[in-house]
XYZ file of C-alpha atoms in Angstrom:
177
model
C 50.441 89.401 -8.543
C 50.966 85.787 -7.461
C 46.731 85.222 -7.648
C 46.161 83.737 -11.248
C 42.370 82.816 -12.481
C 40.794 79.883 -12.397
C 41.056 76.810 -14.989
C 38.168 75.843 -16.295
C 37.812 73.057 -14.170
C 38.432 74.897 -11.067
C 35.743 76.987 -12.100
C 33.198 74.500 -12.581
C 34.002 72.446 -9.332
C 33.573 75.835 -7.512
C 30.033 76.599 -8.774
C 29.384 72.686 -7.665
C 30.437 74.117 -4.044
C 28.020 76.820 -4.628
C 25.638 74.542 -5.580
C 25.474 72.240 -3.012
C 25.701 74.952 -0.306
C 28.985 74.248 1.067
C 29.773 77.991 1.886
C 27.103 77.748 4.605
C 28.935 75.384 6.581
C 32.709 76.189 5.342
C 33.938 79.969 5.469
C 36.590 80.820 3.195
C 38.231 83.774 5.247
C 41.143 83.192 7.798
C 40.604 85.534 9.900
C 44.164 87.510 11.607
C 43.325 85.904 14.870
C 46.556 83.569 16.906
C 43.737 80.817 17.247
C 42.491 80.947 13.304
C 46.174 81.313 11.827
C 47.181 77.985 14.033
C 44.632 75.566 12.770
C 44.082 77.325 9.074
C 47.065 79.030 8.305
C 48.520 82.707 7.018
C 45.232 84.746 7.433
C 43.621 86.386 4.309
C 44.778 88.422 2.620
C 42.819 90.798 -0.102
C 43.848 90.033 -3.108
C 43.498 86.464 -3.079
C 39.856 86.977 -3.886
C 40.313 89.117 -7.005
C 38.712 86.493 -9.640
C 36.252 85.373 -7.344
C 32.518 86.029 -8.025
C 30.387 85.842 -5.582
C 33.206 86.304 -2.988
C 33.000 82.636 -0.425
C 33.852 84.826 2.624
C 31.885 84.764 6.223
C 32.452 83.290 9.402
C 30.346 80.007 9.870
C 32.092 76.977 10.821
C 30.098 74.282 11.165
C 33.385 72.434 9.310
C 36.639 74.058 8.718
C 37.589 76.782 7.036
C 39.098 75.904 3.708
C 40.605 78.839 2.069
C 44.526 76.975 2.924
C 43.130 73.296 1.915
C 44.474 73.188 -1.065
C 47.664 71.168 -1.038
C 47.070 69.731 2.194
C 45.504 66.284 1.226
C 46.033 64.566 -1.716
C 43.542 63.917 -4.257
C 42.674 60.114 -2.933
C 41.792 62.219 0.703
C 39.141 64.490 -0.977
C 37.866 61.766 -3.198
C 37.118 59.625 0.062
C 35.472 62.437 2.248
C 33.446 63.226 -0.559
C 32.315 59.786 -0.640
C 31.754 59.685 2.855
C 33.140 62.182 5.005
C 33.536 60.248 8.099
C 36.320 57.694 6.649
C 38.543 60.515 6.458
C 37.360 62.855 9.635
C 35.645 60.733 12.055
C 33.138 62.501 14.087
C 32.048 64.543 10.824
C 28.567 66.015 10.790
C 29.037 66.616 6.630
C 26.560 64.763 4.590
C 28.035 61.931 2.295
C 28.700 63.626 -1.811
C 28.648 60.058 -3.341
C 26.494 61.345 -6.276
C 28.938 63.810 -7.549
C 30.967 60.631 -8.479
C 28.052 59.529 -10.503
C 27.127 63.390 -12.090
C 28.738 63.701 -15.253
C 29.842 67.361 -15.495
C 28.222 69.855 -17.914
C 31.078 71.520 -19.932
C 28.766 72.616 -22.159
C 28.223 75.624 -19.757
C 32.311 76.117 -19.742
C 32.507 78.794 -22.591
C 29.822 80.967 -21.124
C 31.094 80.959 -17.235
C 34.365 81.668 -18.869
C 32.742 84.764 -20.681
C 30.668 85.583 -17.664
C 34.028 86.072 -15.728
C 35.742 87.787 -18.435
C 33.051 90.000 -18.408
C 33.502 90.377 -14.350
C 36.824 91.355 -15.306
C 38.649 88.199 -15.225
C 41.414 88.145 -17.895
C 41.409 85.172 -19.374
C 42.936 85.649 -23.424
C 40.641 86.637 -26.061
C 38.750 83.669 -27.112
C 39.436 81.228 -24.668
C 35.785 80.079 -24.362
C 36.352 78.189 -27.072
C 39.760 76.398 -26.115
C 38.767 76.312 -22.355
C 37.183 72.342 -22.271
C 40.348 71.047 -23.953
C 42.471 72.682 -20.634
C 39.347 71.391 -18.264
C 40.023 67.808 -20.233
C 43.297 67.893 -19.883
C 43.293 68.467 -16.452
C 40.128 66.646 -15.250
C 42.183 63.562 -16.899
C 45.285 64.179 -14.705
C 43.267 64.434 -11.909
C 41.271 61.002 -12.347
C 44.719 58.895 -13.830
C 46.039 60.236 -10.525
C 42.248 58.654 -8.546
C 42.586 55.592 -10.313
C 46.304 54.857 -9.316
C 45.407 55.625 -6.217
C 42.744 52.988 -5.935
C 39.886 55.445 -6.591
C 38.313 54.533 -10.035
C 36.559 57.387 -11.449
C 36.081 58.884 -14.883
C 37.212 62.522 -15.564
C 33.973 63.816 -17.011
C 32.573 63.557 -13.124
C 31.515 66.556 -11.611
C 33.251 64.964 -8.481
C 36.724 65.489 -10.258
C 35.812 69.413 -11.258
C 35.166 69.388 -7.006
C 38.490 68.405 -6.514
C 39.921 69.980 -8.843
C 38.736 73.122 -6.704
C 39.594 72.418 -3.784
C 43.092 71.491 -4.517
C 43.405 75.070 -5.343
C 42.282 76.520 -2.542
C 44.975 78.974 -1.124
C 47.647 77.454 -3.320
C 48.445 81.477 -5.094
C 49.172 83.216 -1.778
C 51.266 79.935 -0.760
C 53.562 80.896 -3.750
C 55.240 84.066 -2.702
């Protein structure tokens, strides 16, 4: 009950994951092993990928698993290992995302990936295609006010912001009950 879809921005940043192919090295599914559930946290659980389509499952780790990440770093963090991953986890083997601070996102797309997902059974309200890119703007400008306070300077129309955007979400529904 606690699993709610996502915003419109979330949305976009996580077809930018699928995108860029991070689901080959990142799984999305804590699996109920002692060993898993110590470094990643509460293993998954069903229903937390209702509203997902394609599901981000598997077991490949070439980095961590980041079904629990959301929460766990602040925005400034994920803007930084985007940039260039091994400021923030030195050691990293993840190729630098500097260009998705540069991509302007497309929102044009917003209304019909909303639509798409209603029509995977996803209830977002009748007619919220058409008011979905004022919640993504609202949002996306949180996001980057927060980067730029933070000594980040971005604009919110970057697909970079939709990627965090994402990942801040990551896990956050089951973390509520």
């Amino acid at each position: 009950a606690s699993v709610k879809p996502y915003t419109p921005l979330e949305l976009q940043g996580r077809d930018i994951y699928i995108r860029e192919g991070c689901y080959t090295c990142h799984s999305q599914m804590v699996r109920p092993f002692r060993h898993e559930t110590e470094r990643y946290g509460e293993y998954a659980k069903a229903g937390e990928f209702v509203y997902d389509h394609p599901f981000q499952w598997g077991s490949k780790r070439t980095g961590p698993d980041l079904l629990r990440v959301g929460g766990k770093y602040l925005n400034v963090w994920h803007y930084h290992h985007m940039i260039d991953p091994r400021t923030m986890s030195p050691g990293s083997i993840m190729p630098p995302y500097a260009f998705l601070a540069e991509n302007n996102l497309d929102t044009a797309s917003t209304p019909a990936k909303i639509r798409a997902m209603i029509t995977l059974g996803v209830p977002y309200a009748k007619g919220y295609d058409q008011l979905a890119n004022a919640d993504l703007m609202k949002q996306a400008n949180a996001i980057a006010a927060d980067l730029n306070k933070s000594g980040a300077p971005i604009d919110a129309n970057k697909e970079l912001v939709a990627m965090i955007a994402y990942l801040q979400r990551l896990g956050v529904d089951i973390k509520a009950n």
